[in-house]
mmCIF file of C-alpha atoms in Angstrom:
data_model
loop_
_atom_site.group_PDB
_atom_site.id
_atom_site.type_symbol
_atom_site.label_atom_id
_atom_site.label_comp_id
_atom_site.label_asym_id
_atom_site.label_seq_id
_atom_site.Cartn_x
_atom_site.Cartn_y
_atom_site.Cartn_z
ATOM 1 C CA MET A 344 -128.757 -130.505 -111.946
ATOM 2 C CA VAL A 345 -130.051 -133.433 -109.924
ATOM 3 C CA LYS A 346 -133.464 -135.038 -110.338
ATOM 4 C CA LEU A 347 -135.385 -137.518 -108.251
ATOM 5 C CA ARG A 348 -136.694 -140.039 -110.753
ATOM 6 C CA LEU A 349 -137.773 -143.646 -111.187
ATOM 7 C CA LYS A 350 -135.327 -146.328 -112.304
ATOM 8 C CA ARG A 351 -136.999 -149.411 -113.785
ATOM 9 C CA TYR A 352 -136.282 -152.946 -112.617
ATOM 10 C CA GLY A 353 -138.039 -156.293 -112.990
ATOM 11 C CA ARG A 354 -139.184 -158.261 -115.994
ATOM 12 C CA LYS A 355 -141.850 -157.750 -118.625
ATOM 13 C CA GLN A 356 -145.272 -156.946 -117.177
ATOM 14 C CA ARG A 357 -143.804 -157.140 -113.614
ATOM 15 C CA ALA A 358 -141.921 -153.863 -113.351
ATOM 16 C CA PHE A 359 -140.974 -152.196 -110.097
ATOM 17 C CA TYR A 360 -138.982 -149.038 -109.610
ATOM 18 C CA ARG A 361 -136.279 -147.594 -107.413
ATOM 19 C CA ILE A 362 -136.510 -143.918 -106.671
ATOM 20 C CA VAL A 363 -133.055 -142.475 -107.205
ATOM 21 C CA ALA A 364 -131.237 -139.157 -107.173
ATOM 22 C CA ILE A 365 -129.563 -138.938 -110.565
ATOM 23 C CA ASP A 366 -127.886 -136.353 -112.770
ATOM 24 C CA VAL A 367 -130.226 -134.903 -115.404
ATOM 25 C CA ARG A 368 -127.897 -135.833 -118.249
ATOM 26 C CA ALA A 369 -127.851 -139.543 -117.313
ATOM 27 C CA ARG A 370 -130.195 -142.023 -118.967
ATOM 28 C CA ARG A 371 -133.018 -143.706 -117.048
ATOM 29 C CA GLU A 372 -131.000 -146.808 -116.157
ATOM 30 C CA GLY A 373 -127.803 -144.810 -115.719
ATOM 31 C CA ARG A 374 -125.665 -144.636 -112.616
ATOM 32 C CA ALA A 375 -127.532 -143.090 -109.712
ATOM 33 C CA LEU A 376 -126.016 -140.737 -107.161
ATOM 34 C CA GLN A 377 -128.017 -142.395 -104.395
ATOM 35 C CA LYS A 378 -131.036 -144.676 -103.953
ATOM 36 C CA VAL A 379 -133.725 -142.910 -101.962
ATOM 37 C CA GLY A 380 -136.738 -145.201 -102.211
ATOM 38 C CA PHE A 381 -138.680 -148.053 -103.779
ATOM 39 C CA TYR A 382 -142.039 -148.174 -105.595
ATOM 40 C CA ASP A 383 -143.984 -151.262 -106.684
ATOM 41 C CA PRO A 384 -147.125 -150.235 -108.611
ATOM 42 C CA ILE A 385 -148.401 -153.808 -108.935
ATOM 43 C CA ASN A 386 -148.508 -154.523 -105.185
ATOM 44 C CA ASN A 387 -148.979 -150.826 -104.362
ATOM 45 C CA GLN A 388 -145.963 -150.732 -102.031
ATOM 46 C CA THR A 389 -143.782 -147.727 -101.364
ATOM 47 C CA HIS A 390 -140.705 -147.320 -99.186
ATOM 48 C CA LEU A 391 -139.051 -143.902 -98.952
ATOM 49 C CA ASN A 392 -135.941 -142.692 -97.153
ATOM 50 C CA VAL A 393 -137.508 -139.379 -96.158
ATOM 51 C CA ARG A 394 -134.374 -137.915 -94.585
ATOM 52 C CA THR A 395 -132.388 -138.404 -97.806
ATOM 53 C CA ILE A 396 -135.211 -137.107 -100.003
ATOM 54 C CA LEU A 397 -135.461 -133.968 -97.867
ATOM 55 C CA TYR A 398 -131.707 -133.470 -98.142
ATOM 56 C CA PHE A 399 -131.792 -133.611 -101.951
ATOM 57 C CA LEU A 400 -134.863 -131.343 -102.148
ATOM 58 C CA GLU A 401 -133.117 -128.773 -99.945
ATOM 59 C CA GLN A 402 -130.089 -128.931 -102.256
ATOM 60 C CA GLY A 403 -132.319 -128.056 -105.235
ATOM 61 C CA ALA A 404 -133.160 -131.469 -106.710
ATOM 62 C CA GLN A 405 -136.315 -131.537 -108.826
ATOM 63 C CA PRO A 406 -138.646 -134.552 -108.570
ATOM 64 C CA THR A 407 -140.316 -135.879 -111.709
ATOM 65 C CA GLY A 408 -144.110 -135.854 -111.836
ATOM 66 C CA THR A 409 -144.558 -139.425 -110.640
ATOM 67 C CA VAL A 410 -141.973 -139.118 -107.871
ATOM 68 C CA HIS A 411 -143.634 -135.868 -106.793
ATOM 69 C CA ASP A 412 -147.006 -137.638 -106.531
ATOM 70 C CA ILE A 413 -145.530 -140.575 -104.583
ATOM 71 C CA SER A 414 -143.721 -138.208 -102.204
ATOM 72 C CA LYS A 415 -146.830 -136.096 -101.749
ATOM 73 C CA LYS A 416 -148.896 -139.146 -100.743
ATOM 74 C CA ALA A 417 -146.193 -140.090 -98.225
ATOM 75 C CA GLY A 418 -146.214 -136.587 -96.710
ATOM 76 C CA VAL A 419 -142.644 -135.656 -97.628
ATOM 77 C CA PHE A 420 -143.549 -132.116 -98.672
ATOM 78 C CA GLY A 421 -145.394 -131.513 -95.408
ATOM 79 C CA GLU A 422 -142.212 -132.403 -93.538
ATOM 80 C CA LEU A 423 -140.223 -130.132 -95.856
ATOM 81 C CA LEU A 424 -142.525 -127.208 -95.068
ATOM 82 C CA LEU A 425 -142.279 -127.887 -91.328
ATOM 83 C CA LYS A 426 -138.510 -128.047 -91.554
ATOM 84 C CA GLN A 427 -138.371 -124.769 -93.505
ATOM 85 C CA ARG A 428 -140.716 -123.007 -91.067
ATOM 86 C CA THR A 429 -138.750 -124.069 -88.008
ATOM 87 C CA SER A 430 -135.434 -123.055 -89.561
ATOM 88 C CA HIS A 431 -136.639 -119.451 -90.070
ATOM 89 C CA PHE A 432 -137.173 -118.859 -86.340
#
C-alpha cells in the first residue's frame, strides 16, 4: 500500500518537509516512490504537484493526517471530486 506522507529535512529547529509517495512498510526517511510536494511550516510555504497527487489518490494511496490537511487547504480534494464527477458522464 502507498501513502502520501511527510519526509523530514533540514536541521534542528529549522525542519522542512517533502511530501512523498512512499510504501507503507518504509521508514520515514526511507526511499520514496516519488516526490509530490514541499511544505515549510516555519515560513508557511507549500508547493504541491497536484497532477501527481491526484494520480496517486486515484490509485488508492492514503494521505496521512497532516498531508490530508495540507492538500485540503490547497483544494486538491475539490479537484479530485470534479475529476470523478466528469468521468462518470
